[in-house]
């Protein structure tokens, strides 16, 4: 019997977990993406993920992964929550919930940030953009309903929260993405990494962000769902573009050392342990005024965190998956939170939280997979260098 | 040489009291890119339904259970260095293990090729 033909467990928002204790709670059937039939027509294998039926792969995960690293791939990430906060006090109000500096965020600039609990645990990670008209938030699909509830609860009533649930989000990722998109949306090539702007294509508005979650240069394009299939058609008409699914997105983000909410980040993790101290804006460390400020500052002190997120390189071919235990000698020192085979490197890699004293690069550890102890070495993240189009870079 | 199939997408070639076992083309297609296969050691006694092998694809680990009872005579060592054989040649070079059949009557409940094809068409 071959078991486990499905994709591994869905990432879910930590706050959802309490729902499983409720006998009255029934799992809703997954929703369909705006491009559902388009994906099926292009040979997608669809799986339930984050409350949607999502394309996990078309041609095959490894082929899609390699194509993204060498050319350009189109991903549908419309399951993600596209939100906006507007009103006179929007920036000030968001600063109560995010450890980022929002008030001074220039128009067209994007910033990675985190929703934190009062204890400094991570509710979700997100991107905030000053669009000029409002502050846009792109949040994880599995977390979006909880995020909306959190924002509604804590933002002042003068602030308007909008959910753009009629917009699709398409990601074009890879070293040829800029040349492809510039060909049909002139001007996008002038955006640098983490910059965004409003463009027009065939008379339709596009909000284009130079960002993504693959480690490659690329864009995320927000477009009204009614025009998304036409844009997808225009993109895949270019020979440099192929479709890629969730499977490749996961292996690409793992190689890029990017944490995935519900796996590497949870309510029980915090920005400092997770290696996301950069998200705790320096300008706000002294003044605070946001959820999780005091515990985050304490964790920034030397010895302030008991464990850290690290990269682990394995030998051989046997991957260590999420949940694998990490040992130093006979001592249990951590747990793998994401792991798999790296198509680019040709060996397995993993991210794990390990006790701080074992988190130094070069530390030799072992991972337990079934009855085996696999040697693994702590290595710097990312596993595969990022190739973002940074401002000032050629 | 008769070839049998299971509803769990394994194939079994039987020659005398020796059986060769692998996973079908349908199964490898579902699993995707295979990066590692762990096959059983010679001498391992497998009961019908016992855990026999593990196949790791890019996306997940899957257990392969023995479709019939027997004693393993050989695991396919070619899969150690070249697990992609399961994708490229699932029903020939990508076989998993061989065993000595201990109860030939267990074969009677398995499907032939036509029945397996009809089974897959119905999935």
Coordinates of C-alpha atoms in Angstrom, one line a residue:
Chain A
X1 CA 0.0 0.0 0.0
X2 CA 1.3 3.4 -0.9
X3 CA 0.1 5.8 1.7
X4 CA 0.3 9.6 2.0
X5 CA -0.1 10.5 -1.7
X6 CA -1.5 13.9 -0.6
X7 CA 0.4 17.0 0.2
X8 CA 1.6 17.4 3.8
X9 CA -0.5 19.0 6.4
X10 CA -1.9 22.4 5.7
X11 CA -0.2 25.3 7.3
X12 CA -2.7 26.9 9.5
X13 CA -3.0 29.9 11.6
X14 CA -2.1 29.1 15.2
X15 CA -5.3 30.8 16.4
X16 CA -7.3 28.3 14.4
X17 CA -6.1 25.5 16.5
X18 CA -8.5 26.3 19.4
X19 CA -11.3 25.8 17.0
X20 CA -10.5 22.1 16.7
X21 CA -11.6 21.7 20.4
X22 CA -15.0 23.0 19.5
X23 CA -17.3 20.1 18.6
X24 CA -19.6 22.4 16.8
X25 CA -16.9 23.6 14.4
X26 CA -17.1 21.9 11.0
X27 CA -14.4 22.3 8.4
X28 CA -15.8 24.4 5.5
X29 CA -15.4 23.0 2.0
X30 CA -12.5 24.8 0.3
X31 CA -13.4 27.8 -1.8
X32 CA -12.4 28.2 -5.5
X33 CA -9.8 30.7 -6.7
X34 CA -10.9 33.2 -9.4
X35 CA -8.6 31.2 -11.8
X36 CA -9.8 27.8 -10.7
X37 CA -11.0 26.6 -14.1
X38 CA -8.0 28.3 -15.8
X39 CA -5.6 26.3 -13.7
X40 CA -7.4 23.0 -14.3
X41 CA -7.4 23.8 -18.1
X42 CA -3.6 24.2 -17.8
X43 CA -3.2 20.7 -16.2
X44 CA -3.0 21.7 -12.5
X45 CA -3.3 19.2 -9.8
X46 CA -5.5 21.0 -7.2
X47 CA -5.3 20.4 -3.5
X48 CA -7.0 22.0 -0.5
X49 CA -4.7 24.6 1.1
X50 CA -5.5 27.6 3.3
X51 CA -9.2 27.2 2.7
X52 CA -8.9 27.1 -1.1
X53 CA -8.4 24.6 -3.8
X54 CA -5.0 25.5 -4.9
X55 CA -2.7 24.3 -7.7
X56 CA 0.1 22.3 -6.1
X57 CA 1.8 21.4 -9.4
X58 CA 1.4 21.4 -13.2
X59 CA 4.4 19.7 -14.8
X60 CA 6.1 18.6 -11.7
X61 CA 7.6 20.3 -8.6
X62 CA 11.3 19.9 -9.5
X63 CA 10.9 21.1 -13.1
X64 CA 8.8 24.1 -11.9
X65 CA 11.4 24.8 -9.2
X66 CA 14.3 24.7 -11.7
X67 CA 12.4 26.8 -14.2
X68 CA 11.8 29.5 -11.6
X69 CA 15.5 29.7 -10.7
X70 CA 16.5 30.0 -14.4
X71 CA 13.6 31.7 -16.2
X72 CA 10.2 32.9 -14.9
X73 CA 7.3 31.2 -13.3
X74 CA 3.7 32.3 -12.8
X75 CA 2.2 31.5 -9.4
X76 CA -1.4 32.2 -8.3
X77 CA -1.3 33.4 -4.7
X78 CA -4.9 34.7 -4.7
X79 CA -5.5 32.9 -1.4
X80 CA -3.5 35.5 0.4
X81 CA -5.5 38.3 2.1
X82 CA -5.3 41.7 0.4
X83 CA -6.3 44.2 3.0
X84 CA -6.1 48.0 3.3
X85 CA -6.2 50.4 6.2
X86 CA -7.1 54.0 5.5
X87 CA -8.1 57.1 7.4
X88 CA -6.2 60.0 8.9
X89 CA -4.8 58.0 11.8
X90 CA -4.2 54.8 9.8
X91 CA -0.4 54.8 10.2
X92 CA -0.5 55.7 13.8
X93 CA -3.1 53.0 14.5
X94 CA -1.2 50.3 12.6
X95 CA 1.9 51.2 14.6
X96 CA 0.0 49.9 17.7
X97 CA -0.1 46.4 16.2
X98 CA 3.2 46.3 14.1
X99 CA 6.8 46.7 15.4
X100 CA 7.6 48.6 12.1
X101 CA 7.9 52.2 11.4
X102 CA 4.8 53.0 9.3
X103 CA 4.3 56.7 9.7
X104 CA 7.5 57.4 7.8
X105 CA 7.0 54.7 5.2
X106 CA 7.5 56.5 1.8
X107 CA 4.8 56.2 -0.8
X108 CA 5.5 53.2 -3.0
X109 CA 7.6 51.5 -0.4
X110 CA 7.0 48.1 1.0
X111 CA 8.0 46.7 4.4
X112 CA 8.0 43.2 6.0
X113 CA 6.3 43.2 9.3
X114 CA 4.6 41.0 12.0
X115 CA 1.4 41.0 13.9
X116 CA 2.4 40.3 17.5
X117 CA 0.6 39.4 20.6
X118 CA 1.1 41.2 23.9
X119 CA 3.5 38.4 24.8
X120 CA 5.4 39.0 21.6
X121 CA 4.3 35.8 19.9
X122 CA 3.7 35.9 16.1
X123 CA 0.1 36.1 14.9
X124 CA 1.1 36.4 11.3
X125 CA 3.8 37.9 9.0
X126 CA 2.8 40.3 6.3
X127 CA 3.9 43.0 3.9
X128 CA 2.7 46.5 4.4
X129 CA 2.9 49.0 1.5
X130 CA 2.1 52.7 1.4
X131 CA 0.1 53.0 -1.8
X132 CA -0.6 56.7 -1.3
X133 CA -4.3 56.0 -1.1
X134 CA -4.0 53.7 1.9
X135 CA -1.7 51.3 3.7
X136 CA -2.1 47.9 2.0
X137 CA -1.4 44.7 3.9
X138 CA -0.8 41.3 2.2
X139 CA -1.3 38.6 4.8
X140 CA -1.2 34.8 4.8
X141 CA -4.2 33.1 3.3
X142 CA -4.6 30.6 6.2
X143 CA -4.5 33.5 8.7
X144 CA -6.5 36.2 7.0
X145 CA -9.8 35.9 8.8
X146 CA -8.1 35.9 12.2
X147 CA -5.9 38.8 11.1
X148 CA -9.0 40.8 10.1
X149 CA -10.7 40.1 13.4
X150 CA -7.5 41.2 15.2
X151 CA -7.3 44.4 13.2
X152 CA -11.0 45.2 13.7
X153 CA -10.7 44.6 17.4
X154 CA -7.7 46.8 18.0
X155 CA -7.8 49.6 15.3
X156 CA -9.7 52.7 16.2
X157 CA -13.2 53.0 14.7
X158 CA -12.0 56.0 12.7
X159 CA -9.8 53.7 10.6
X160 CA -11.4 51.9 7.6
X161 CA -10.4 48.3 7.0
X162 CA -11.0 47.0 3.5
X163 CA -10.7 43.5 2.3
X164 CA -10.1 43.3 -1.4
X165 CA -11.6 39.8 -1.7
X166 CA -12.5 40.4 -5.4
X167 CA -8.8 40.8 -6.4
X168 CA -6.5 38.1 -7.6
X169 CA -2.8 38.1 -6.8
X170 CA -0.4 36.7 -9.4
X171 CA 3.3 36.3 -8.7
X172 CA 5.8 36.3 -11.6
X173 CA 9.2 35.1 -10.2
X174 CA 12.6 34.4 -11.7
X175 CA 15.5 36.0 -13.4
X176 CA 13.6 36.6 -16.6
X177 CA 10.5 38.0 -14.8
X178 CA 11.4 41.7 -15.2
X179 CA 12.1 41.4 -19.0
X180 CA 8.8 39.5 -19.4
X181 CA 6.6 41.9 -17.4
X182 CA 8.3 45.0 -18.8
X183 CA 7.3 43.7 -22.3
X184 CA 3.6 43.9 -21.5
X185 CA 3.5 46.5 -18.7
X186 CA 6.1 49.1 -19.6
X187 CA 7.7 50.9 -16.6
X188 CA 7.6 48.0 -14.1
X189 CA 11.3 47.4 -14.7
X190 CA 12.1 50.7 -13.0
X191 CA 10.8 49.4 -9.6
X192 CA 13.5 48.1 -7.3
X193 CA 13.1 45.4 -4.7
X194 CA 10.3 46.2 -2.2
X195 CA 8.9 49.1 -4.3
X196 CA 5.4 49.1 -5.7
X197 CA 3.3 51.2 -8.0
X198 CA 0.0 51.5 -10.0
X199 CA 0.2 50.5 -13.6
X200 CA -2.2 50.0 -16.5
X201 CA -2.6 47.0 -18.7
X202 CA -5.3 46.8 -21.4
X203 CA -7.1 49.5 -19.6
X204 CA -7.1 47.7 -16.3
X205 CA -5.4 48.8 -13.2
X206 CA -2.6 46.7 -11.8
X207 CA -0.9 47.2 -8.5
X208 CA 2.6 45.8 -9.1
X209 CA 5.0 45.1 -6.3
X210 CA 8.6 44.0 -6.9
X211 CA 8.7 41.3 -4.3
X212 CA 7.9 37.6 -3.8
X213 CA 8.8 34.6 -1.7
X214 CA 11.1 32.6 -3.9
X215 CA 14.4 34.4 -3.3
X216 CA 14.4 35.4 -7.0
X217 CA 13.7 38.8 -8.6
X218 CA 10.1 39.1 -9.4
X219 CA 6.7 40.8 -9.0
X220 CA 3.4 40.3 -7.3
X221 CA 0.5 41.7 -9.4
X222 CA -2.8 42.5 -7.9
X223 CA -5.6 42.7 -10.4
X224 CA -9.4 42.6 -10.3
X225 CA -10.5 38.9 -10.6
X226 CA -12.5 39.6 -13.7
X227 CA -9.3 40.4 -15.7
X228 CA -6.9 37.9 -14.0
X229 CA -7.4 35.1 -16.6
X230 CA -6.6 37.5 -19.5
X231 CA -3.4 38.7 -17.7
X232 CA -2.4 35.1 -16.9
X233 CA -2.9 34.2 -20.6
X234 CA -0.7 37.2 -21.7
X235 CA 2.0 36.1 -19.3
X236 CA 2.1 32.4 -20.2
X237 CA 2.0 33.3 -23.9
X238 CA 5.7 34.3 -23.4
X239 CA 8.0 31.3 -23.9
X240 CA 10.1 32.3 -20.9
X241 CA 7.1 31.8 -18.5
X242 CA 5.8 28.5 -17.2
X243 CA 3.2 27.8 -14.5
X244 CA 4.4 26.8 -11.0
X245 CA 2.4 25.6 -8.1
X246 CA 2.5 25.5 -4.3
X247 CA 5.0 22.7 -4.2
X248 CA 7.7 24.6 -6.0
X249 CA 6.8 27.8 -4.1
X250 CA 7.5 25.8 -0.9
X251 CA 10.8 24.3 -2.0
X252 CA 11.9 27.7 -3.4
X253 CA 11.1 29.6 -0.2
X254 CA 12.8 26.9 1.9
X255 CA 16.0 27.3 -0.2
X256 CA 15.7 31.1 0.2
X257 CA 15.6 30.6 4.0
X258 CA 12.2 32.4 4.2
X259 CA 10.0 31.3 7.1
X260 CA 6.5 30.0 6.5
X261 CA 3.7 30.9 8.9
X262 CA 2.1 27.9 10.6
X263 CA 5.4 26.0 10.3
X264 CA 8.5 28.1 11.1
X265 CA 6.5 30.9 12.7
X266 CA 3.6 30.4 15.2
X267 CA 2.1 32.0 18.3
X268 CA 4.8 30.2 20.3
X269 CA 7.7 31.8 18.3
X270 CA 8.9 35.4 18.5
X271 CA 10.7 37.7 16.2
X272 CA 14.1 37.4 17.9
X273 CA 14.2 33.6 18.1
X274 CA 12.9 33.4 14.5
X275 CA 15.8 35.6 13.3
X276 CA 13.4 38.4 12.3
X277 CA 14.9 41.1 14.7
X278 CA 15.2 43.3 11.6
X279 CA 11.4 43.6 11.7
X280 CA 11.7 45.3 15.2
X281 CA 12.3 48.8 13.8
X282 CA 15.3 50.5 15.4
X283 CA 13.4 53.7 15.6
X284 CA 10.7 52.2 17.7
X285 CA 12.8 50.1 20.1
X286 CA 13.1 52.8 22.7
X287 CA 9.7 54.3 22.4
X288 CA 7.6 51.1 21.9
X289 CA 3.9 51.5 21.9
X290 CA 3.0 48.3 20.1
X291 CA 1.9 44.8 21.2
X292 CA 4.8 42.7 22.2
X293 CA 7.3 45.5 22.6
X294 CA 8.6 44.8 26.1
X295 CA 9.0 41.1 25.7
X296 CA 10.7 41.6 22.3
X297 CA 13.2 44.1 23.8
X298 CA 14.0 41.6 26.6
X299 CA 14.7 38.9 24.0
X300 CA 17.0 41.2 22.1
X301 CA 19.4 41.3 25.2
X302 CA 22.3 38.8 25.2
X303 CA 20.9 35.5 26.3
X304 CA 17.4 36.7 25.8
X305 CA 16.2 33.8 23.7
X306 CA 16.5 30.1 24.6
X307 CA 16.4 29.0 21.0
X308 CA 17.0 30.3 17.5
X309 CA 15.9 29.5 14.0
X310 CA 18.8 28.0 12.0
X311 CA 19.5 26.5 8.7
X312 CA 20.7 22.9 8.6
X313 CA 22.5 21.2 5.6
X314 CA 22.2 17.4 5.4
X315 CA 24.3 14.9 3.6
X316 CA 23.0 12.2 1.4
X317 CA 19.5 12.2 0.0
X318 CA 17.1 11.5 2.8
X319 CA 15.2 14.6 3.8
X320 CA 14.2 15.5 7.4
X321 CA 10.7 16.9 7.5
X322 CA 8.8 19.2 9.8
X323 CA 8.7 17.7 13.3
X324 CA 12.0 15.8 13.1
X325 CA 13.9 16.0 16.4
X326 CA 17.4 17.7 16.5
X327 CA 20.1 16.1 18.7
X328 CA 23.5 17.2 19.9
X329 CA 25.0 13.9 21.0
X330 CA 22.2 12.3 23.1
X331 CA 20.6 15.6 24.1
X332 CA 17.5 16.7 22.4
X333 CA 18.2 20.3 21.4
X334 CA 15.5 21.3 18.9
X335 CA 12.9 20.5 16.3
X336 CA 12.8 20.9 12.5
X337 CA 10.1 23.3 11.4
X338 CA 10.5 23.0 7.6
X339 CA 12.6 20.6 5.6
X340 CA 12.9 18.9 2.3
X341 CA 15.1 18.1 -0.6
X342 CA 16.8 21.1 -2.2
X343 CA 16.6 20.7 -6.0
X344 CA 19.1 23.6 -6.5
X345 CA 21.7 22.2 -4.1
X346 CA 21.1 18.5 -4.7
X347 CA 20.9 17.6 -1.0
X348 CA 18.3 18.0 1.8
X349 CA 18.0 21.2 3.8
X350 CA 16.0 22.1 6.8
X351 CA 15.1 25.0 9.1
X352 CA 14.9 24.2 12.8
X353 CA 14.6 25.9 16.1
X354 CA 17.6 24.8 18.2
X355 CA 18.8 25.8 21.7
X356 CA 20.9 29.0 21.4
X357 CA 24.2 27.4 22.4
X358 CA 23.9 25.0 19.4
X359 CA 22.8 27.6 16.9
X360 CA 26.3 28.8 15.8
X361 CA 27.2 28.2 12.1
X362 CA 29.3 25.1 11.8
X363 CA 27.8 23.3 14.7
X364 CA 27.4 19.5 14.0
X365 CA 24.1 18.1 15.0
X366 CA 21.9 15.0 14.2
X367 CA 18.4 14.8 13.0
X368 CA 16.2 11.9 13.8
X369 CA 14.3 10.5 10.8
X370 CA 12.4 7.2 11.5
X371 CA 15.1 5.0 13.2
X372 CA 18.1 6.9 11.7
X373 CA 20.3 9.8 13.0
X374 CA 21.3 11.9 10.1
X375 CA 24.3 14.2 10.4
X376 CA 23.5 17.9 9.8
X377 CA 25.5 21.0 10.1
X378 CA 24.2 24.5 11.0
X379 CA 24.7 26.8 8.0
X380 CA 23.8 30.4 7.4
X381 CA 20.5 31.3 5.8
X382 CA 19.6 31.6 3.0
X383 CA 20.7 28.2 1.6
X384 CA 20.6 29.6 -2.0
X385 CA 21.6 33.3 -2.3
X386 CA 18.8 35.8 -2.9
X387 CA 18.9 37.6 -6.3
X388 CA 16.6 40.5 -5.6
X389 CA 16.8 43.6 -7.8
X390 CA 18.0 46.0 -5.1
X391 CA 18.1 49.7 -5.5
X392 CA 21.5 50.8 -6.7
X393 CA 22.4 47.3 -7.9
X394 CA 22.9 46.7 -11.6
Chain B
X1 CA 5.1 -14.2 -16.1
X2 CA 1.9 -12.9 -14.4
X3 CA 1.8 -9.4 -13.1
X4 CA -0.6 -8.5 -10.3
X5 CA -1.7 -5.1 -9.0
X6 CA -3.1 -3.7 -5.8
X7 CA -5.6 -1.0 -5.1
X8 CA -2.7 0.8 -3.3
X9 CA -0.9 1.1 -6.7
X10 CA 1.8 -1.6 -6.4
X11 CA 2.7 -4.1 -9.0
X12 CA 3.9 -7.7 -8.3
X13 CA 5.6 -9.9 -10.8
X14 CA 5.6 -13.5 -9.8
X15 CA 8.0 -16.1 -11.2
X16 CA 7.8 -19.5 -9.4
X17 CA 7.9 -18.6 -5.7
X18 CA 9.8 -15.3 -6.2
X19 CA 8.0 -12.0 -6.5
X20 CA 9.3 -8.6 -7.5
X21 CA 7.4 -5.5 -6.2
X22 CA 7.3 -1.9 -7.2
X23 CA 4.9 1.0 -7.5
X24 CA 2.9 1.7 -10.6
X25 CA 3.3 4.5 -13.1
X26 CA 0.1 6.0 -11.6
X27 CA 1.6 6.0 -8.1
X28 CA 4.9 7.7 -9.2
X29 CA 2.9 10.3 -11.1
X30 CA 0.9 11.1 -8.0
X31 CA 4.0 11.2 -5.8
X32 CA 6.0 13.5 -8.1
X33 CA 9.8 13.8 -8.1
X34 CA 11.3 11.1 -6.0
X35 CA 14.5 11.9 -4.1
X36 CA 15.0 9.0 -1.8
X37 CA 13.9 5.3 -1.5
X38 CA 14.6 3.1 1.5
X39 CA 14.2 -0.6 0.6
X40 CA 14.1 -3.6 3.0
X41 CA 17.2 -5.6 3.8
X42 CA 17.5 -9.2 2.5
X43 CA 16.3 -11.6 5.1
X44 CA 13.5 -9.3 6.4
X45 CA 10.3 -11.3 7.1
X46 CA 7.3 -9.3 5.8
X47 CA 3.7 -10.1 6.7
X48 CA 1.1 -8.9 4.3
X49 CA 0.5 -5.3 5.1
X50 CA 3.8 -4.8 7.0
X51 CA 5.8 -1.6 6.4
X52 CA 8.3 -2.6 3.7
X53 CA 9.8 0.6 2.2
X54 CA 9.7 4.3 2.3
X55 CA 9.6 6.6 -0.7
X56 CA 10.4 10.3 -0.3
X57 CA 9.3 12.7 -2.9
X58 CA 10.0 16.4 -3.0
X59 CA 6.7 17.0 -1.2
X60 CA 6.3 14.2 1.2
X61 CA 7.3 10.8 2.7
X62 CA 5.1 7.8 1.9
X63 CA 5.2 4.3 3.3
X64 CA 5.0 1.3 1.1
X65 CA 3.5 -1.8 2.8
X66 CA 4.1 -5.3 1.5
X67 CA 1.1 -6.5 -0.6
X68 CA 1.9 -10.2 0.2
X69 CA 3.8 -12.1 2.9
X70 CA 7.3 -13.4 2.3
X71 CA 11.0 -13.1 3.0
X72 CA 12.9 -10.3 1.3
X73 CA 15.7 -11.6 -0.9
X74 CA 16.9 -8.3 -2.3
X75 CA 16.3 -4.5 -2.2
X76 CA 17.0 -2.6 -5.4
X77 CA 20.4 -1.1 -4.6
X78 CA 20.2 1.0 -7.9
X79 CA 17.6 3.2 -6.1
X80 CA 20.2 4.3 -3.5
X81 CA 22.1 6.4 -6.0
X82 CA 19.3 6.9 -8.6
X83 CA 15.9 7.2 -6.9
X84 CA 14.6 9.0 -10.0
X85 CA 14.4 5.5 -11.6
X86 CA 11.1 5.2 -9.8
X87 CA 9.8 8.2 -11.9
X88 CA 11.5 7.3 -15.2
X89 CA 11.0 3.5 -15.1
X90 CA 8.5 2.7 -12.3
X91 CA 7.4 -0.7 -13.6
X92 CA 10.8 -2.0 -14.7
X93 CA 14.2 -0.6 -13.5
X94 CA 12.6 1.2 -10.6
X95 CA 11.4 -2.0 -8.8
X96 CA 11.7 -1.8 -4.9
X97 CA 12.3 -5.3 -3.6
X98 CA 12.1 -9.0 -4.2
X99 CA 10.7 -11.6 -1.8
X100 CA 10.1 -15.3 -1.6
X101 CA 6.3 -15.8 -1.5
X102 CA 5.2 -17.6 1.6
X103 CA 1.5 -17.9 0.8
X104 CA 0.6 -18.0 -2.9
X105 CA -3.1 -17.9 -2.1
X106 CA -2.7 -14.2 -1.1
X107 CA -2.2 -13.5 -4.8
X108 CA -5.8 -14.6 -5.6
X109 CA -7.3 -11.3 -4.3
X110 CA -5.1 -9.1 -6.5
X111 CA -6.0 -7.4 -9.8
X112 CA -4.7 -8.2 -13.2
X113 CA -3.6 -5.4 -15.6
X114 CA -7.0 -4.9 -17.2
X115 CA -8.7 -4.7 -13.8
X116 CA -6.1 -2.3 -12.4
X117 CA -6.5 -0.1 -15.5
X118 CA -10.3 0.0 -15.0
X119 CA -9.7 0.7 -11.3
X120 CA -7.4 3.7 -12.1
X121 CA -9.8 5.0 -14.7
X122 CA -12.5 5.1 -12.0
X123 CA -10.4 7.3 -9.6

